[in-house]
XYZ file of C-alpha atoms in Angstrom:
733
model
C -24.566 -26.233 -31.043
C -23.115 -25.019 -27.902
C -19.833 -23.310 -28.173
C -16.856 -24.873 -26.331
C -13.906 -22.745 -24.802
C -10.847 -23.401 -22.941
C -7.215 -21.835 -22.100
C -4.544 -23.499 -24.094
C -1.758 -24.419 -21.506
C 1.747 -24.996 -22.190
C 2.635 -29.001 -22.586
C 5.218 -30.189 -20.326
C 7.219 -31.362 -23.311
C 7.451 -27.774 -24.615
C 8.383 -26.423 -21.068
C 11.148 -29.155 -20.686
C 12.775 -28.208 -24.007
C 12.925 -24.622 -22.895
C 14.608 -25.756 -19.651
C 17.155 -28.057 -21.375
C 18.127 -25.045 -23.578
C 19.877 -23.708 -20.151
C 21.192 -27.472 -19.305
C 25.084 -27.521 -19.375
C 25.445 -23.605 -19.405
C 26.546 -23.117 -15.656
C 27.412 -19.389 -16.464
C 23.805 -18.496 -17.715
C 22.437 -20.428 -14.929
C 24.268 -18.316 -12.559
C 23.364 -15.144 -14.448
C 19.699 -15.966 -13.852
C 20.210 -16.548 -10.085
C 22.221 -13.428 -9.672
C 19.511 -11.422 -11.415
C 16.844 -13.143 -8.951
C 19.028 -11.929 -6.020
C 19.085 -8.392 -7.546
C 15.475 -8.330 -7.972
C 14.659 -9.215 -4.451
C 16.977 -6.240 -3.049
C 15.306 -3.933 -5.574
C 11.891 -4.972 -4.132
C 13.214 -4.079 -0.487
C 14.677 -0.901 -1.614
C 11.385 0.189 -3.240
C 9.717 -0.363 0.283
C 12.541 1.680 1.879
C 13.654 -1.464 3.872
C 17.622 -1.269 4.591
C 19.428 -4.108 2.826
C 23.319 -4.655 2.306
C 22.898 -5.619 -1.373
C 25.291 -8.541 -1.044
C 25.039 -11.391 -3.732
C 27.513 -14.323 -3.178
C 28.438 -16.872 -5.851
C 30.164 -19.991 -4.449
C 32.334 -22.260 -6.430
C 33.593 -25.710 -5.431
C 35.057 -28.733 -7.116
C 33.882 -32.416 -6.442
C 36.351 -34.336 -8.668
C 35.369 -33.488 -12.051
C 32.131 -31.974 -11.044
C 31.383 -28.390 -10.182
C 29.201 -27.247 -7.351
C 27.698 -23.860 -7.569
C 25.529 -21.686 -5.211
C 24.060 -18.347 -5.279
C 23.161 -16.454 -1.923
C 21.480 -13.177 -1.193
C 20.453 -11.804 2.024
C 17.275 -10.202 0.768
C 13.642 -11.058 1.287
C 13.609 -14.763 1.508
C 10.445 -16.743 0.733
C 7.701 -18.379 2.673
C 6.106 -21.635 1.789
C 3.283 -19.768 0.092
C 5.877 -17.568 -1.953
C 7.284 -20.861 -3.111
C 4.188 -22.348 -4.190
C 2.988 -19.270 -6.054
C 6.184 -18.991 -7.790
C 7.453 -22.398 -8.751
C 4.192 -24.297 -9.272
C 3.576 -22.520 -12.833
C 5.988 -22.003 -15.416
C 5.875 -18.452 -16.830
C 3.896 -17.015 -14.246
C 4.308 -13.306 -13.515
C 6.271 -13.435 -9.976
C 8.979 -10.903 -10.101
C 6.778 -7.964 -9.437
C 7.432 -6.282 -12.925
C 3.813 -6.493 -13.660
C 3.242 -4.236 -10.538
C 5.539 -1.512 -11.664
C 8.635 -2.540 -9.736
C 12.064 -1.970 -10.976
C 13.110 -5.744 -11.321
C 14.672 -7.718 -14.062
C 12.766 -11.022 -14.004
C 10.493 -10.712 -17.153
C 9.179 -14.044 -17.739
C 8.838 -15.997 -14.549
C 11.320 -18.534 -15.920
C 14.920 -17.730 -14.856
C 15.376 -19.684 -11.595
C 13.321 -22.480 -12.717
C 15.236 -22.800 -15.928
C 18.554 -22.410 -14.156
C 17.942 -25.096 -11.555
C 15.783 -27.739 -13.118
C 18.135 -27.639 -16.311
C 21.181 -28.696 -14.010
C 21.694 -31.359 -11.695
C 20.764 -31.256 -7.900
C 18.976 -27.940 -8.309
C 17.829 -26.797 -4.872
C 16.598 -23.605 -3.186
C 16.993 -23.051 0.619
C 15.196 -19.982 1.782
C 14.564 -18.239 5.159
C 11.757 -15.548 5.675
C 10.551 -14.383 9.155
C 12.135 -17.404 10.879
C 10.458 -19.818 8.434
C 12.544 -22.327 6.420
C 11.627 -23.830 3.076
C 13.736 -26.251 1.030
C 12.685 -26.957 -2.409
C 14.042 -29.268 -4.897
C 13.676 -28.760 -8.938
C 14.127 -31.323 -11.413
C 13.085 -33.133 -14.714
C 11.422 -36.632 -14.186
C 10.036 -38.661 -17.086
C 10.462 -35.675 -19.368
C 8.541 -33.186 -17.201
C 9.634 -30.486 -14.910
C 8.827 -31.028 -11.358
C 9.285 -29.332 -7.967
C 9.096 -30.752 -4.623
C 9.337 -29.126 -1.054
C 11.769 -31.480 0.793
C 11.756 -29.660 4.098
C 9.629 -26.920 5.808
C 9.574 -25.499 9.313
C 11.085 -23.206 11.813
C 14.675 -21.903 10.803
C 16.763 -23.734 13.136
C 20.198 -22.359 13.961
C 21.904 -25.175 12.399
C 20.139 -24.701 9.007
C 21.014 -21.168 9.115
C 24.657 -21.992 9.921
C 24.833 -24.579 7.011
C 23.470 -21.908 4.482
C 25.145 -18.978 5.755
C 22.115 -16.917 6.192
C 21.545 -15.162 9.582
C 18.181 -13.195 8.726
C 15.984 -13.340 5.692
C 17.584 -14.578 2.403
C 17.990 -17.379 -0.096
C 20.586 -19.754 -1.365
C 20.170 -21.540 -4.721
C 22.370 -24.944 -5.462
C 23.102 -26.716 -8.609
C 25.881 -29.230 -9.758
C 27.514 -29.174 -13.117
C 28.923 -32.538 -14.346
C 30.963 -32.989 -17.570
C 29.205 -36.471 -18.033
C 25.617 -35.182 -18.080
C 25.571 -31.354 -18.253
C 28.441 -30.438 -20.264
C 31.640 -28.525 -19.535
C 32.546 -27.450 -15.929
C 34.157 -24.075 -16.139
C 37.314 -23.243 -14.058
C 36.942 -20.800 -11.410
C 38.938 -18.199 -13.214
C 36.661 -18.430 -16.276
C 33.651 -17.981 -13.968
C 34.936 -14.823 -12.827
C 36.017 -13.624 -16.280
C 32.569 -14.496 -17.990
C 30.225 -13.350 -15.104
C 32.237 -10.143 -14.557
C 31.943 -9.164 -18.492
C 28.461 -10.563 -19.043
C 26.354 -7.956 -20.598
C 23.244 -9.054 -18.715
C 24.846 -8.523 -15.343
C 26.554 -5.124 -16.396
C 24.032 -2.898 -14.651
C 24.236 -5.177 -11.440
C 27.881 -5.242 -11.053
C 28.347 -1.624 -11.578
C 25.650 -0.648 -9.124
C 27.092 0.931 -5.996
C 24.209 -0.421 -4.029
C 25.290 -4.064 -4.799
C 28.225 -5.912 -3.983
C 28.632 -9.438 -6.144
C 31.380 -11.429 -4.672
C 32.744 -14.737 -6.217
C 33.987 -17.299 -3.476
C 36.531 -20.057 -4.180
C 35.403 -22.599 -1.912
C 38.315 -24.831 -2.182
C 40.912 -22.050 -1.640
C 39.185 -19.781 0.667
C 39.669 -16.808 -1.581
C 37.130 -14.297 -2.787
C 36.804 -11.785 -5.736
C 34.423 -8.922 -6.248
C 32.916 -9.020 -9.759
C 33.204 -5.755 -11.449
C 32.907 -4.277 -14.964
C 34.436 -1.052 -16.387
C 33.449 0.647 -19.591
C 36.279 0.887 -22.516
C 38.043 4.308 -22.709
C 36.722 6.245 -25.421
C 34.966 9.473 -26.656
C 31.209 10.081 -26.902
C 30.290 10.760 -30.711
C 26.696 10.801 -30.380
C 24.118 11.598 -27.576
C 20.593 12.154 -28.829
C 17.007 11.807 -27.556
C 14.052 11.175 -29.866
C 10.781 9.635 -29.868
C 9.273 6.596 -31.616
C 5.455 6.668 -32.039
C 3.749 3.233 -32.079
C -0.116 2.925 -32.568
C -2.322 3.239 -29.526
C 0.758 3.302 -27.016
C 1.704 6.745 -28.434
C 5.252 8.022 -28.116
C 8.412 6.122 -26.460
C 11.277 8.410 -25.486
C 14.551 7.008 -26.871
C 18.097 8.074 -25.904
C 21.065 6.725 -27.988
C 24.817 7.356 -26.752
C 27.372 6.072 -29.105
C 31.123 6.077 -28.205
C 34.210 5.550 -30.109
C 37.244 3.474 -28.520
C 40.780 4.151 -29.734
C 40.994 0.339 -30.593
C 38.651 -2.359 -31.948
C 36.450 -3.986 -29.364
C 34.926 -7.505 -29.320
C 31.698 -7.335 -31.010
C 30.227 -10.913 -30.321
C 29.268 -12.997 -27.392
C 27.633 -12.318 -24.038
C 30.966 -10.796 -22.895
C 31.314 -8.431 -25.658
C 32.881 -5.076 -24.849
C 31.461 -3.355 -28.122
C 27.957 -2.849 -29.195
C 24.994 -0.876 -27.899
C 23.689 -2.176 -24.709
C 19.703 -1.884 -25.017
C 17.973 -1.186 -21.586
C 14.533 -0.211 -20.548
C 14.010 2.867 -18.172
C 14.674 0.687 -15.048
C 18.216 -0.276 -16.477
C 17.273 -3.762 -17.228
C 19.431 -5.150 -20.237
C 17.433 -6.369 -23.204
C 20.203 -7.151 -25.484
C 23.358 -6.046 -26.837
C 23.988 -5.396 -30.666
C 24.829 -2.990 -33.483
C 21.950 -4.323 -35.449
C 23.022 -5.028 -39.031
C 26.360 -3.384 -38.398
C 27.447 -6.231 -36.184
C 30.130 -7.415 -38.540
C 30.903 -3.851 -39.975
C 34.768 -3.304 -39.614
C 34.263 0.375 -39.535
C 31.811 0.068 -36.324
C 34.375 -2.320 -34.767
C 35.341 0.539 -32.267
C 31.641 1.599 -31.335
C 30.026 0.855 -28.124
C 27.266 2.542 -25.969
C 23.869 2.422 -25.020
C 19.981 2.560 -26.203
C 17.560 3.493 -23.524
C 13.859 2.571 -24.530
C 11.321 4.427 -22.092
C 7.943 3.085 -21.404
C 9.323 -0.521 -22.764
C 7.545 -2.520 -19.911
C 4.260 -1.344 -21.018
C 4.564 -3.401 -24.066
C 5.625 -6.432 -22.162
C 2.678 -5.994 -19.622
C 0.301 -5.795 -22.769
C 2.044 -9.380 -23.693
C 3.550 -7.819 -26.786
C 6.069 -10.370 -28.176
C 8.625 -7.459 -28.348
C 11.702 -9.201 -26.428
C 12.936 -12.819 -26.875
C 12.058 -15.210 -23.991
C 15.889 -15.777 -23.609
C 16.250 -11.956 -22.850
C 18.992 -11.837 -25.620
C 17.587 -9.114 -27.794
C 14.681 -7.617 -29.459
C 12.569 -9.462 -31.941
C 13.071 -7.483 -35.305
C 9.754 -8.655 -36.769
C 7.587 -7.055 -34.230
C 6.057 -3.815 -35.315
C 7.498 -1.678 -32.504
C 11.010 -3.030 -33.271
C 10.274 -2.379 -37.034
C 9.908 1.228 -36.078
C 12.875 1.502 -33.699
C 15.633 -0.415 -35.237
C 15.761 1.427 -38.540
C 16.070 4.816 -36.796
C 18.927 3.495 -34.723
C 20.808 1.859 -37.460
C 20.431 5.226 -39.428
C 22.527 6.918 -36.494
C 25.221 4.214 -36.692
C 25.362 4.638 -40.290
C 25.998 8.283 -40.033
C 28.846 7.485 -37.488
C 30.374 4.946 -39.717
C 30.413 7.397 -42.530
C 32.274 9.810 -40.258
C 34.744 7.099 -39.203
C 35.226 6.191 -43.092
C 36.038 10.093 -43.636
C 38.352 9.970 -40.733
C 40.246 6.909 -41.878
C 40.492 8.296 -45.383
C 42.173 11.490 -44.015
C 44.634 9.217 -42.243
C 45.307 7.367 -45.323
C 46.304 10.493 -47.096
C 48.622 11.055 -44.366
C 51.009 8.393 -45.411
C 54.443 9.603 -45.435
C 56.332 9.881 -48.470
C 59.918 8.610 -49.277
C 61.641 11.720 -48.276
C 59.901 11.837 -44.973
C 60.288 8.158 -44.375
C 64.084 8.629 -44.683
C 64.099 11.336 -41.894
C 61.755 9.244 -39.625
C 63.792 6.165 -40.156
C 66.961 8.032 -38.892
C 65.358 9.780 -35.967
C 63.487 6.595 -34.820
C 66.695 4.380 -35.093
C 68.420 7.073 -32.894
C 65.452 7.078 -30.477
C 65.377 3.289 -30.223
C 69.360 3.394 -29.525
C 68.673 5.902 -26.888
C 65.808 3.782 -25.339
C 68.060 0.727 -25.227
C 70.920 2.635 -23.864
C 69.115 4.681 -21.370
C 66.133 2.477 -20.026
C 67.546 -1.029 -20.292
C 71.184 -1.068 -19.637
C 73.054 -3.906 -21.421
C 75.728 -6.229 -19.774
C 78.644 -6.696 -22.137
C 79.532 -10.381 -21.722
C 82.666 -10.086 -23.835
C 84.242 -7.853 -20.883
C 84.374 -11.078 -18.946
C 86.693 -12.919 -21.320
C 90.315 -13.219 -20.658
C 93.352 -13.959 -22.777
C 93.977 -13.196 -26.493
C 90.980 -13.485 -28.660
C 91.488 -16.117 -31.471
C 89.485 -16.383 -34.695
C 90.355 -19.316 -36.431
C 87.597 -19.148 -39.063
C 87.415 -15.273 -39.065
C 83.827 -15.065 -37.923
C 82.759 -15.975 -34.244
C 80.471 -15.004 -31.436
C 82.339 -14.357 -28.089
C 81.871 -15.745 -25.613
C 80.908 -19.056 -27.075
C 78.478 -19.701 -23.929
C 77.207 -17.735 -21.318
C 74.655 -17.676 -18.391
C 72.057 -14.672 -18.612
C 69.180 -13.757 -16.095
C 65.580 -13.046 -16.800
C 64.437 -9.854 -17.943
C 67.939 -8.217 -18.604
C 69.899 -7.398 -21.731
C 73.190 -8.952 -22.590
C 75.612 -8.070 -25.673
C 77.543 -10.892 -27.190
C 80.451 -9.750 -29.413
C 80.393 -10.686 -32.899
C 83.920 -10.793 -34.210
C 84.317 -10.400 -38.076
C 87.344 -10.578 -40.338
C 86.625 -8.432 -43.144
C 88.743 -10.670 -45.286
C 86.119 -13.486 -44.655
C 82.945 -11.506 -44.557
C 82.946 -8.523 -47.116
C 82.199 -4.930 -46.691
C 78.390 -4.481 -47.474
C 77.343 -8.148 -46.082
C 74.272 -8.542 -44.044
C 74.728 -10.883 -40.934
C 71.401 -12.566 -40.039
C 70.980 -13.395 -36.253
C 68.665 -16.125 -34.915
C 68.066 -18.099 -31.758
C 66.709 -21.728 -31.544
C 64.519 -20.941 -28.517
C 61.531 -18.477 -29.179
C 61.653 -17.223 -25.260
C 65.330 -15.866 -25.877
C 64.810 -12.776 -27.720
C 67.391 -11.255 -30.289
C 67.095 -7.597 -30.198
C 69.155 -6.771 -33.361
C 68.380 -9.466 -35.964
C 70.558 -8.080 -38.780
C 74.226 -6.711 -38.349
C 75.444 -4.851 -41.436
C 79.216 -4.754 -42.089
C 80.038 -1.401 -43.216
C 83.043 0.261 -44.655
C 82.506 2.942 -42.064
C 83.704 0.703 -39.392
C 87.210 0.248 -40.983
C 88.839 -2.731 -42.154
C 90.461 -5.787 -40.171
C 88.719 -7.334 -37.403
C 85.408 -5.693 -36.502
C 83.503 -5.987 -33.361
C 79.560 -5.620 -33.487
C 77.253 -6.555 -30.772
C 74.347 -8.924 -30.795
C 71.980 -7.934 -27.731
C 69.846 -10.907 -26.367
C 67.159 -11.073 -23.508
C 65.695 -14.073 -21.744
C 61.987 -13.874 -20.788
C 61.779 -17.166 -18.919
C 64.034 -18.986 -16.549
C 65.456 -22.516 -16.819
C 65.764 -22.600 -20.579
C 68.566 -22.619 -22.986
C 69.094 -22.000 -26.783
C 71.788 -21.490 -29.376
C 72.351 -17.830 -30.905
C 73.320 -18.534 -34.721
C 74.853 -15.700 -36.746
C 75.106 -16.518 -40.709
C 76.690 -14.489 -43.543
C 76.684 -16.532 -46.757
C 78.208 -19.860 -45.934
C 79.862 -18.566 -42.776
C 78.074 -19.581 -39.521
C 79.053 -18.559 -35.914
C 77.189 -19.977 -32.749
C 77.126 -19.556 -28.991
C 75.262 -21.067 -26.313
C 72.944 -19.289 -23.872
C 71.440 -20.496 -20.486
C 68.693 -18.441 -18.839
C 68.810 -18.592 -15.191
C 66.446 -16.910 -12.640
C 67.218 -13.630 -11.330
C 69.300 -13.826 -8.160
C 71.076 -10.537 -7.710
C 67.998 -8.468 -7.461
C 66.339 -10.756 -5.162
C 69.516 -10.592 -2.914
C 69.956 -6.927 -3.240
C 66.048 -5.875 -2.795
C 64.908 -8.820 -0.515
C 61.906 -9.648 -2.861
C 61.030 -9.596 -6.617
C 57.893 -10.324 -8.668
C 58.147 -13.005 -11.239
C 57.423 -12.096 -14.007
C 57.804 -8.384 -13.308
C 55.498 -7.412 -16.194
C 51.994 -8.974 -16.834
C 49.450 -8.137 -19.646
C 45.838 -9.368 -18.953
C 42.301 -9.465 -20.544
C 39.562 -7.593 -18.795
C 38.651 -9.880 -15.772
C 40.970 -12.454 -16.744
C 43.071 -13.320 -13.476
C 46.751 -14.400 -13.931
C 49.239 -15.731 -11.392
C 52.333 -14.174 -10.296
C 54.996 -15.124 -7.855
C 56.706 -12.907 -5.108
C 60.030 -14.266 -4.341
C 61.131 -13.268 -0.886
C 64.629 -13.682 0.613
C 64.217 -14.622 4.239
C 67.713 -13.568 5.162
C 66.744 -9.991 4.462
C 62.929 -10.015 5.077
C 62.857 -12.311 8.300
C 60.379 -14.888 9.386
C 57.244 -13.285 10.790
C 57.619 -9.933 8.729
C 54.448 -8.607 7.080
C 54.719 -7.386 3.421
C 52.255 -4.892 2.209
C 50.874 -5.348 -1.430
C 48.789 -2.340 -3.186
C 47.919 -1.219 -6.705
C 48.129 2.419 -7.674
C 45.017 1.903 -9.885
C 41.584 0.912 -8.398
C 40.551 -1.062 -11.516
C 43.571 -3.464 -11.058
C 43.322 -5.939 -8.185
C 45.677 -8.332 -6.277
C 44.462 -11.323 -4.451
C 46.380 -10.549 -1.248
C 47.030 -7.110 0.305
C 49.280 -8.619 2.885
C 51.837 -11.619 3.237
C 53.031 -12.890 6.418
C 56.596 -14.421 5.608
C 57.175 -18.061 7.039
C 60.633 -19.334 6.947
C 59.303 -22.715 6.624
C 58.023 -21.869 3.217
C 61.699 -21.056 1.993
C 63.979 -23.419 -0.168
C 67.435 -22.076 -0.091
C 66.582 -19.097 1.706
C 63.771 -18.038 -0.907
C 60.231 -18.472 -0.201
C 57.696 -18.160 -2.971
C 54.287 -16.870 -2.501
C 51.629 -17.131 -5.372
C 49.309 -14.192 -6.015
C 46.570 -13.625 -8.520
C 46.090 -10.361 -10.340
C 43.042 -8.976 -12.346
C 41.417 -5.946 -13.735
C 38.381 -4.258 -15.088
C 38.162 -2.420 -18.437
C 40.662 -2.008 -21.283
C 43.763 0.047 -21.630
C 44.355 0.080 -17.922
C 47.898 0.357 -16.369
C 49.115 -0.107 -12.964
C 52.160 -0.651 -10.779
C 51.559 -3.154 -8.151
C 54.044 -2.653 -5.160
C 55.076 -4.924 -2.590
C 56.700 -3.167 0.518
C 58.440 -3.989 3.719
C 60.248 -1.329 5.514
C 63.017 -0.227 2.869
C 62.577 -3.245 0.787
C 60.306 -2.889 -2.388
C 59.229 -5.006 -5.542
C 57.397 -3.641 -8.399
C 55.115 -5.361 -10.795
C 53.859 -3.771 -14.032
C 50.340 -4.510 -15.123
C 48.608 -3.914 -18.298
C 44.965 -4.794 -19.078
C 43.971 -5.015 -22.881
C 41.063 -6.057 -24.777
C 43.305 -8.594 -26.857
C 46.456 -10.674 -26.093
C 49.001 -8.815 -27.513
C 51.297 -10.286 -30.183
C 54.942 -9.075 -30.951
C 54.681 -6.749 -33.900
C 56.370 -8.553 -36.796
C 59.262 -6.865 -38.220
C 59.297 -4.341 -35.309
C 62.691 -3.640 -33.869
C 62.957 -1.308 -30.873
C 60.483 0.496 -28.812
C 59.509 3.271 -31.382
C 58.188 3.496 -34.972
C 57.217 6.324 -37.104
C 54.544 8.545 -36.133
C 50.733 8.380 -36.950
C 48.483 11.336 -37.541
C 44.960 10.972 -36.002
C 41.998 13.041 -36.754
C 39.685 12.754 -33.959
C 37.586 15.779 -34.025
C 38.042 16.889 -30.210
C 41.341 15.346 -28.808
C 42.275 15.856 -25.263
C 46.093 16.014 -25.826
C 48.661 16.853 -28.359
C 50.296 13.424 -28.745
C 50.252 9.822 -27.295
C 52.351 6.610 -27.349
C 50.901 3.317 -28.287
C 52.932 0.600 -26.674
C 51.288 -2.070 -28.865
C 52.485 -0.346 -32.231
C 55.492 1.514 -31.029
C 53.945 4.688 -32.731
C 53.649 8.242 -31.510
C 50.230 9.409 -32.308
C 50.013 13.016 -33.061
C 46.583 14.542 -32.803
C 45.908 16.912 -35.949
C 42.906 18.735 -34.680
C 44.499 19.680 -31.425
C 44.206 23.424 -31.804
C 47.868 24.469 -31.482
C 48.989 21.412 -33.712
C 46.243 22.257 -36.256
C 47.617 25.783 -36.443
C 50.920 24.484 -38.090
C 49.940 21.136 -39.778
C 46.536 22.185 -41.180
C 43.210 20.529 -40.902
C 44.051 17.804 -43.367
C 47.810 17.814 -42.302
C 48.481 19.522 -45.835
C 51.243 21.776 -44.282
C 53.057 18.812 -42.752
C 56.216 19.285 -44.796
C 56.724 23.065 -44.018
C 59.702 24.025 -41.643
C 57.385 25.058 -38.655
C 55.228 21.877 -38.938
C 58.593 19.878 -39.027
C 59.907 21.440 -35.986
C 56.583 21.093 -34.165
C 56.458 17.343 -35.091
C 60.190 16.947 -33.807
C 59.135 18.566 -30.757
C 56.256 16.388 -30.118
C 57.998 13.030 -30.862
C 61.012 13.813 -28.780
C 58.751 14.911 -25.977
C 56.633 11.967 -25.949
C 59.642 9.465 -26.600
C 61.735 10.934 -23.757
C 58.814 10.462 -21.360
C 58.272 6.886 -22.323
C 61.909 6.304 -22.002
C 61.979 7.774 -18.638
C 58.972 6.160 -17.358
C 60.374 2.542 -18.589
C 63.728 3.398 -16.800
C 62.113 4.310 -13.485
C 59.810 1.401 -13.530
C 62.843 -0.916 -14.073
C 65.118 0.629 -11.638
C 63.063 -0.214 -8.438
C 64.937 2.634 -6.715
C 61.791 4.888 -6.145
C 61.122 5.223 -2.464
C 57.204 5.666 -2.750
C 54.837 4.934 -5.518
C 53.642 8.720 -5.399
C 57.121 9.754 -6.230
C 57.215 7.905 -9.445
C 55.641 10.852 -11.488
C 58.237 13.392 -10.413
C 61.127 11.067 -11.102
C 59.730 10.367 -14.624
C 59.283 14.105 -15.379
C 62.904 14.774 -14.073
C 64.384 11.998 -16.191
C 62.399 13.065 -19.274
C 63.981 16.583 -18.906
C 67.329 15.305 -18.531
C 66.980 13.190 -21.633
C 65.771 16.219 -23.674
C 68.743 18.220 -22.785
C 71.058 15.438 -23.666
C 69.410 14.099 -26.783
C 66.793 16.666 -27.849
C 69.176 18.383 -30.395
C 70.089 15.242 -32.094
C 66.430 14.062 -32.474
C 65.701 17.417 -34.093
C 68.545 17.169 -36.423
C 67.266 13.713 -37.554
C 63.504 15.068 -38.027
C 64.009 18.372 -39.509
C 65.035 18.858 -42.957
C 68.472 20.502 -42.485
C 68.745 22.097 -45.815
C 65.674 23.781 -45.437
C 66.511 25.044 -42.119
C 69.911 26.322 -43.462
C 68.003 28.015 -46.205
C 65.648 29.668 -43.910
C 68.614 30.971 -41.593
C 70.493 32.090 -44.565
C 67.508 34.181 -45.776
C 67.132 35.694 -42.438
C 63.990 33.829 -41.394
C 63.476 32.851 -37.762
């Protein structure tokens, strides 16, 4: 009997199912098309052909539909290139099989992206030849059709925005057919943070720009690694059968805060790459959900990985989202990486156990409570001046019920602190009573939610203060003070800030902003056109290159003004976590400041936290770069026990913390750090610095003045005074 042999080819239904996995995911489609553009530039660079490395993503809306395109100015494709690349699904076309440093592994990316969406199309120019290709699914089968082919006419080039060689790919996302259409800001955030694009958007030879085709705006896509300390850097080899040794490099870093450990935009995890910097996945393997590894990030570089792919080893998922654990090579690699992660988890557990042993006892807590109450009072007094509303009252104060808030109603402006007077007759509200204070509107903050009626204040009519702050204009609420069955109320109306605007000529609204990485937010610049006249040009800049503003200049147009105030919308975004910046708007001697913070998660108000500062935290990082740090999120001063001069007095495990020398050092560290933070807030809120470069010197000077003024009081509160007196009496220094 004669043997019969054939090649098993993919059934169109299988191919269509794979393509439809991409359907509806506009972000993943854009990722594949950006990757193709990067590959094209890589091939040019390997041939030493000059190229600009520009990849443009264009976003437009057509009603509810989203119109997307990705353009490069790289090789372009001829009619034969199109036929070779798009007539067979899964064919090796990127150049990887010929040893080129490209990312297109499976010959599927552009086909999946375009055929899986609506109106998928490629327009490409090469050597003055133009080809237009349409990709679609028809009768359950993936299809391609060349719609136009011929000379590259100038009208075609103008329509596509390509002067030389290059390619532009189009597709449409329709919520009725292909799923959700992401907003422009969502596209920015998800592309910039996507791990598959991380090596592209951080490559200095690439410039990936997102265009808003509806508003004429553009943003460059960037990614910045989290701040952290490298806790492991190791090279080793994995030996795999006939292939021999594979060089592996593992680098693990620890961030000071928890990172996102899931999704394509995760900031944590180990990025798996080959020796051409191609992302293969991002993972902590079996420790993805381990709380003790939540701060870990880094990279695993796998040398010679492409040899496995060229040999058709099924070591990488076709979706390019990770290694296939059951493959024999992965069964060798993954356990040795996991072992190293496990060792770092043990170190992290030991570090946290040390921190737990550093919990302060009752005696220390009493000292810290006194000291930080004092520091919070200093912060409120020095950094945020309080306007006493009761000073505006005229005539004799009447207390028919012996319990009232004065004035009974008031207007306050956004961002400033105002003090109402709580008047208490001690015959009505007895000594030792606690007055609870609240407000009916959550955007009106009550700074002191409890007021104690103490015998230290005397008898008769006592006057206490209730400090409030409005965080949003055009709102109103009722302040309510209750003591047993006694209730007093006052109405509060929050109005937009006008005084600062009239004085400075312009002001940002809001004046502080907290963002997630690559999450744009809008702010307004209000300009008083009677001070900054029609035709004036306002310059806008950021003092941190990782934080960006949509416009670097604004030309004032008096026609934009309502009641002499023009309002200009701007967008702010930043890369990386724990980034801070001051955005400055300037015109001649007029200035407005915007404080911007980039954090990994939206910050919530700390429950129960009152004031700027809380008791210190003792940190056991092995090689800290500084003696202390302040966390704005928790309000805690962090003292690094293993900093050499600190460890000398506190001991390796903080065991000498309660000795007199250690108490004095802690008091010094706390005072130094808190006074600096108060001075920084004071300077940022003042708006009185002439140039941004002068801010640091001004902060240092103000911190020194605060130390002279209050340093002794802080030391008296933090240091056990009996122990100090005993030491002095016994002749110790």
